[in-house]
Amino acid sequence: MARVLIAGCGYAGIALGMRLAREGHVVWGLRRRPELLPAMIHPLKGDLFVQESLPVIPAASDFVFYTAAAARADDASYSLAYVTGIENLLRHLVGTGQTPKRIFFTSSTAVYAQTGGEWVDETSDALPCEFSGRRLLEGEQLLSRGPFPATVVRMAGIYGPGRTRLIEQALRGEWVLQPARLRYSNRIHRDDCAGVLRHLMLLRAPTSLYLGSDDEPSDQSEVLRWLAKRLEGVLSAPQAHVIANSGGPRSNKRCRNLRLKQSGYSFLFPTFREGYESILAGMDLLRR
Ligand SMILES: NC(=O)c1ccc[n+]([C@@H]2O[C@H](COP(=O)([O-])OP(=O)(O)OC[C@H]3O[C@@H](n4cnc5c(N)ncnc54)[C@H](OP(=O)(O)O)[C@@H]3O)[C@@H](O)[C@H]2O)c1
């Protein structure tokens, strides 16, 4: 059984930690508010942006995951979360004599600047024009040049239980204005995000980079239309009104997950349909 440190243990990190802990691995979760961690994850209090606040890790970690996220969508917050935090953690691990077999970082598909609906994979150019992609790429590079073997997983948008913005939009009867052309977005269910990270941890020799995205890039309006249809019997005032497409500003690409699947990973929720079906069931919102 492995000893695992999850630094920045939030929505995806907790799902990963719970899964690993249930399987018998020993899991520490580091965050500023460790009181929010479930009992199965051993709490560690520390601020990744403040080197001196980082706690001594009670035992040698076999694997480390960096899953902290930026608090706001601005350059300073991204720089803290994806550059300073990673630098501090690496320095802290080295300084306290930790020698993990591998460190994993949940980066983002925001590192790709492609906007023509083209397919992207691990071999595609990552030449971000926006601060978000640039800072994430900086963090990736810090890890790949760092002292430990590293694997970066560029995650698509993470959705799942409790992340219900689109469902609420559908419940309000908000329909997305069809844009002139399709604008693809990419997503991964929280449990697949955790599943992918666990799978890579257990692989004998993971490569340095994977895309973490489900099988079906789709236009957000298609997801909303599917949700609205699925909720037909539930909408009390189905007065649909049109809103502007709220997808990312210029984002339009399709993420290919072939490398991940060839490594042996099977998605629990291969498309948004299975994912949202399970979330709706959990919310007791399905037509009976
Ligand atoms: N959400 C998405 O759609 C998406 C898409 C692509 C990639 N990702 C990446 O996937 C990872 C997981 O995302 P998520 O949605 O699970 O994030 P999340 O729920 O926001 O969790 C991030 C956690 O990091 C902790 N954290 C933030 N700053 C910290 C600091 N200075 N020191 C210690 N802990 C800190 C927070 O806890 P405290 O506030 O208690 O410290 C929080 O629990 C992130 O790396 C994110 O960049 C996310």
Coordinates of C-alpha atoms and ligand atoms in Angstrom, one line a residue:
M1 CA 0.0 0.0 0.0
A2 CA 1.3 3.5 -0.9
R3 CA 1.7 6.6 1.2
V4 CA 0.2 9.5 -0.7
L5 CA 0.3 13.3 -0.2
I6 CA -2.4 15.4 -1.9
A7 CA -1.3 19.0 -1.9
G8 CA -4.3 21.3 -2.4
C9 CA -6.8 18.7 -1.5
G10 CA -10.2 20.0 -2.7
Y11 CA -13.0 18.8 -5.0
A12 CA -10.9 16.4 -7.1
G13 CA -8.3 15.8 -4.5
I14 CA -10.8 14.6 -1.9
A15 CA -12.4 12.3 -4.4
L16 CA -9.0 10.8 -5.2
G17 CA -8.0 10.6 -1.5
M18 CA -11.2 8.9 -0.5
R19 CA -10.9 6.3 -3.2
L20 CA -7.2 5.6 -2.3
A21 CA -8.0 5.5 1.4
R22 CA -10.8 3.1 0.9
E23 CA -8.4 0.8 -0.9
G24 CA -6.0 0.9 2.0
H25 CA -3.5 3.5 1.0
V26 CA -2.5 6.0 3.6
V27 CA -3.5 9.5 2.4
W28 CA -2.5 13.0 3.7
G29 CA -4.4 16.0 2.4
L30 CA -2.7 19.4 2.7
R31 CA -4.7 22.6 2.5
R32 CA -5.3 25.8 4.4
R33 CA -8.5 24.6 5.9
P34 CA -7.9 20.9 6.7
E35 CA -10.9 20.8 8.9
L36 CA -12.9 20.4 5.7
L37 CA -11.3 17.1 4.8
P38 CA -13.2 13.9 5.4
A39 CA -12.0 11.7 8.3
M40 CA -10.4 9.1 6.0
I41 CA -7.8 11.6 4.8
H42 CA -5.2 12.6 7.4
P43 CA -5.2 16.4 7.6
L44 CA -2.2 18.6 7.1
K45 CA -2.5 22.4 7.6
G46 CA -0.4 24.6 5.4
D47 CA -0.4 27.4 2.8
L48 CA 1.4 26.3 -0.4
F49 CA 2.0 30.0 -1.2
V50 CA 3.9 30.5 2.0
Q51 CA 7.0 28.3 2.2
E52 CA 7.4 28.6 6.0
S53 CA 3.9 27.5 6.7
L54 CA 4.3 24.0 5.1
P55 CA 4.2 21.2 7.7
V56 CA 6.5 18.3 8.1
I57 CA 5.0 15.4 6.3
P58 CA 4.8 12.6 8.9
A59 CA 6.2 9.8 6.8
A60 CA 8.0 9.3 3.5
S61 CA 5.5 9.8 0.6
D62 CA 5.5 7.3 -2.3
F63 CA 3.4 9.6 -4.5
V64 CA 2.6 13.3 -4.4
F65 CA -0.3 14.9 -6.2
Y66 CA -0.5 18.7 -6.7
T67 CA -4.2 19.6 -7.1
A68 CA -4.3 23.1 -5.8
A69 CA -6.4 25.6 -7.8
A70 CA -6.3 29.3 -8.4
A71 CA -8.8 31.2 -6.3
R72 CA -9.6 33.8 -9.0
A73 CA -9.2 34.0 -12.8
D74 CA -6.4 36.6 -12.8
D75 CA -2.7 36.4 -13.5
A76 CA -1.6 37.0 -9.9
S77 CA -3.8 34.1 -8.6
Y78 CA -2.7 31.8 -11.4
S79 CA 0.9 32.6 -10.8
L80 CA 0.6 31.8 -7.0
A81 CA -1.3 28.6 -7.7
Y82 CA 0.6 27.1 -10.5
V83 CA 4.1 28.6 -10.1
T84 CA 4.8 29.7 -6.5
G85 CA 2.9 26.8 -5.0
I86 CA 4.7 24.2 -7.1
E87 CA 8.1 25.8 -6.4
N88 CA 7.4 25.9 -2.7
L89 CA 6.2 22.3 -2.6
L90 CA 9.2 21.0 -4.5
R91 CA 11.6 22.9 -2.3
H92 CA 9.8 21.7 0.8
L93 CA 9.9 18.0 -0.3
V94 CA 13.6 18.2 -1.0
G95 CA 14.3 20.2 2.2
T96 CA 12.5 17.6 4.3
G97 CA 14.2 14.6 2.7
Q98 CA 11.2 13.3 0.8
T99 CA 11.9 11.2 -2.3
P100 CA 8.6 10.4 -3.9
K101 CA 8.6 7.9 -6.8
R102 CA 6.5 10.4 -8.8
I103 CA 4.7 13.7 -8.5
F104 CA 1.5 14.3 -10.5
F105 CA 0.1 17.7 -11.4
T106 CA -3.5 18.4 -12.6
S107 CA -2.8 21.0 -15.2
S108 CA -5.5 22.1 -17.7
T109 CA -6.4 21.9 -21.4
A110 CA -6.2 25.7 -21.1
V111 CA -2.6 25.4 -22.2
Y112 CA -3.8 24.9 -25.8
A113 CA -4.6 28.0 -27.8
Q114 CA -6.3 26.2 -30.7
T115 CA -9.6 27.8 -31.5
G116 CA -10.6 26.2 -34.8
G117 CA -12.3 23.1 -33.4
E118 CA -9.3 21.0 -34.2
W119 CA -8.4 17.8 -32.3
V120 CA -5.5 18.2 -29.8
D121 CA -3.5 15.6 -28.0
E122 CA -0.2 15.3 -26.0
T123 CA 1.8 15.9 -29.2
S124 CA -0.1 19.1 -30.2
D125 CA 1.4 22.6 -29.8
A126 CA 0.7 24.2 -26.5
L127 CA 1.3 27.9 -27.2
P128 CA -1.1 29.6 -24.8
C129 CA -1.9 33.3 -25.5
E130 CA -3.7 33.9 -22.2
F131 CA -2.2 34.2 -18.7
S132 CA -4.0 31.1 -17.6
G133 CA -2.4 28.7 -20.0
R134 CA 1.0 30.5 -19.7
R135 CA 1.1 30.0 -15.9
L136 CA -0.1 26.4 -16.1
L137 CA 2.6 25.7 -18.6
E138 CA 5.2 27.3 -16.3
G139 CA 4.1 25.0 -13.5
E140 CA 4.4 22.0 -15.9
Q141 CA 7.9 23.0 -16.8
L142 CA 8.9 23.4 -13.2
L143 CA 7.9 19.9 -12.5
S144 CA 9.4 18.3 -15.6
R145 CA 12.7 20.0 -14.8
G146 CA 12.3 19.2 -11.1
P147 CA 14.0 16.7 -8.8
F148 CA 11.4 13.9 -9.0
P149 CA 9.9 11.9 -11.9
A150 CA 6.7 13.9 -12.9
T151 CA 3.5 13.3 -14.8
V152 CA 1.3 16.1 -15.9
V153 CA -2.4 15.5 -16.6
R154 CA -4.1 18.3 -18.5
M155 CA -7.6 18.0 -17.3
A156 CA -10.7 19.2 -19.1
G157 CA -13.4 21.0 -17.2
I158 CA -14.2 19.0 -14.1
Y159 CA -17.9 18.5 -13.4
G160 CA -19.8 16.3 -10.9
P161 CA -21.9 16.2 -7.8
G162 CA -22.2 19.7 -6.3
R163 CA -21.0 21.4 -9.5
T164 CA -24.4 21.9 -10.9
R165 CA -24.3 25.3 -12.6
L166 CA -25.5 23.8 -16.0
I167 CA -28.3 21.8 -14.3
E168 CA -29.5 25.0 -12.5
Q169 CA -29.4 26.8 -15.8
A170 CA -31.4 24.1 -17.5
L171 CA -33.9 24.1 -14.5
R172 CA -34.4 27.8 -15.0
G173 CA -35.3 27.1 -18.6
E174 CA -32.3 28.9 -20.0
W175 CA -31.5 27.8 -23.5
V176 CA -28.2 28.7 -25.1
L177 CA -28.3 30.8 -28.2
Q178 CA -26.9 28.7 -31.0
P179 CA -23.6 30.3 -32.1
A180 CA -22.9 30.6 -35.8
R181 CA -20.7 27.5 -35.6
L182 CA -20.1 24.8 -33.1
R183 CA -17.8 25.7 -30.2
Y184 CA -16.4 22.5 -28.7
S185 CA -15.8 22.2 -25.0
N186 CA -14.3 19.3 -23.1
R187 CA -15.1 17.8 -19.7
I188 CA -14.3 15.1 -17.3
H189 CA -16.4 13.8 -14.4
R190 CA -14.9 14.3 -11.0
D191 CA -14.8 10.5 -10.4
D192 CA -12.9 9.9 -13.6
C193 CA -10.5 12.7 -12.7
A194 CA -9.8 10.8 -9.5
G195 CA -9.9 7.5 -11.4
V196 CA -7.4 8.7 -14.0
L197 CA -5.0 9.9 -11.3
R198 CA -5.3 6.6 -9.3
H199 CA -4.8 4.6 -12.5
L200 CA -1.6 6.6 -13.4
M201 CA -0.3 6.2 -9.9
L202 CA -0.6 2.4 -10.2
L203 CA 0.9 2.2 -13.7
R204 CA 4.4 0.8 -13.7
A205 CA 5.8 3.5 -16.0
P206 CA 3.4 6.4 -16.8
T207 CA 4.6 8.9 -19.4
S208 CA 5.2 12.5 -18.5
L209 CA 2.0 13.9 -20.1
Y210 CA -1.7 12.9 -20.5
L211 CA -4.9 14.6 -21.5
G212 CA -7.7 14.0 -19.0
S213 CA -10.9 14.4 -21.0
D214 CA -13.9 12.2 -21.7
D215 CA -14.7 10.6 -25.1
E216 CA -16.9 13.3 -26.5
P217 CA -16.0 17.0 -26.9
S218 CA -19.4 18.7 -27.3
D219 CA -20.9 22.1 -27.6
Q220 CA -22.2 23.5 -24.3
S221 CA -25.6 24.3 -25.9
E222 CA -25.9 20.6 -26.8
V223 CA -25.3 19.6 -23.2
L224 CA -27.9 22.2 -22.0
R225 CA -30.4 21.0 -24.6
W226 CA -29.9 17.4 -23.4
L227 CA -30.3 18.5 -19.8
A228 CA -33.4 20.5 -20.5
K229 CA -35.0 17.5 -22.3
R230 CA -34.0 15.1 -19.5
L231 CA -35.7 17.5 -17.0
E232 CA -38.8 18.1 -19.1
G233 CA -41.1 16.5 -16.5
V234 CA -39.5 18.4 -13.7
L235 CA -39.4 22.0 -15.0
S236 CA -42.4 23.7 -13.3
A237 CA -42.4 26.8 -15.5
P238 CA -40.8 25.6 -18.8
Q239 CA -40.6 29.1 -20.3
A240 CA -37.4 28.7 -22.0
H241 CA -35.6 31.9 -22.8
V242 CA -32.5 32.4 -24.8
I243 CA -29.2 33.3 -23.3
A244 CA -25.8 33.9 -24.9
N245 CA -23.5 31.0 -25.2
S246 CA -21.5 31.1 -22.0
G247 CA -18.6 28.9 -23.0
G248 CA -15.0 30.1 -22.6
P249 CA -14.1 33.3 -24.5
R250 CA -12.4 31.9 -27.6
S251 CA -12.0 28.3 -26.6
N252 CA -12.9 25.8 -29.3
K253 CA -10.9 22.5 -29.5
R254 CA -11.5 18.8 -29.2
C255 CA -9.3 16.9 -26.7
R256 CA -8.3 13.4 -27.7
N257 CA -7.9 10.9 -24.8
L258 CA -6.3 8.1 -26.8
R259 CA -3.0 8.0 -24.8
L260 CA -4.9 7.6 -21.6
K261 CA -7.2 4.9 -22.9
Q262 CA -4.2 3.0 -24.5
S263 CA -2.6 3.0 -21.1
G264 CA -5.6 0.9 -19.9
Y265 CA -8.0 3.5 -18.4
S266 CA -11.7 2.9 -18.8
F267 CA -14.0 5.9 -18.2
L268 CA -16.8 5.5 -15.7
F269 CA -18.6 8.3 -17.5
P270 CA -17.5 8.3 -21.2
T271 CA -19.7 11.3 -22.1
F272 CA -21.6 14.1 -20.5
R273 CA -24.8 12.0 -20.8
E274 CA -23.7 9.2 -18.4
G275 CA -22.1 11.8 -16.1
Y276 CA -25.1 14.1 -15.9
E277 CA -27.5 11.2 -15.7
S278 CA -25.8 10.1 -12.5
I279 CA -25.7 13.6 -11.1
L280 CA -29.4 14.1 -11.8
A281 CA -30.2 10.7 -10.1
G282 CA -28.2 11.8 -7.1
M283 CA -30.2 15.0 -7.0
D284 CA -33.4 13.0 -7.3
L285 CA -34.4 15.1 -10.3
L286 CA -35.1 12.4 -12.9
R287 CA -38.5 11.9 -14.4
R288 CA -40.2 9.0 -12.7
Ligands
LIG1 N1 -12.2 22.6 -11.9 C1 -11.9 22.5 -13.2 O1 -12.8 22.5 -14.1 C2 -10.4 22.2 -13.6 C3 -10.1 22.1 -15.0 C4 -8.8 21.7 -15.4 C5 -7.9 21.6 -14.4 N2 -8.2 21.7 -13.1 C6 -7.2 21.5 -12.0 O2 -7.6 20.4 -11.3 C7 -7.1 20.5 -9.9 C8 -8.3 20.3 -9.0 O3 -9.3 21.2 -9.2 P1 -10.5 21.3 -8.2 O4 -11.7 21.8 -9.0 O5 -10.6 20.1 -7.4 O6 -10.0 22.5 -7.3 P2 -10.7 23.0 -5.9 O7 -11.9 22.3 -5.6 O8 -10.7 24.5 -6.0 O9 -9.6 22.6 -4.8 C9 -8.4 23.1 -4.8 C10 -7.9 23.0 -3.3 O10 -6.7 23.6 -3.2 C11 -6.6 24.2 -1.9 N3 -5.7 25.3 -2.0 C12 -5.8 26.4 -2.7 N4 -4.8 27.3 -2.5 C13 -4.0 26.7 -1.5 C14 -2.9 27.0 -0.8 N5 -2.3 28.2 -1.0 N6 -2.3 26.2 0.1 C15 -2.9 25.0 0.3 N7 -4.0 24.5 -0.3 C16 -4.6 25.4 -1.2 C17 -8.0 24.6 -1.5 O11 -8.2 24.4 -0.1 P3 -8.0 25.6 1.0 O12 -8.8 26.8 0.5 O13 -8.5 25.0 2.2 O14 -6.5 25.8 1.1 C18 -8.9 23.7 -2.3 O15 -9.4 22.7 -1.5 C19 -6.6 21.9 -9.8 O16 -5.1 21.8 -9.9 C20 -7.1 22.7 -11.0 O17 -6.2 23.6 -11.5 C21 -9.5 22.0 -12.7

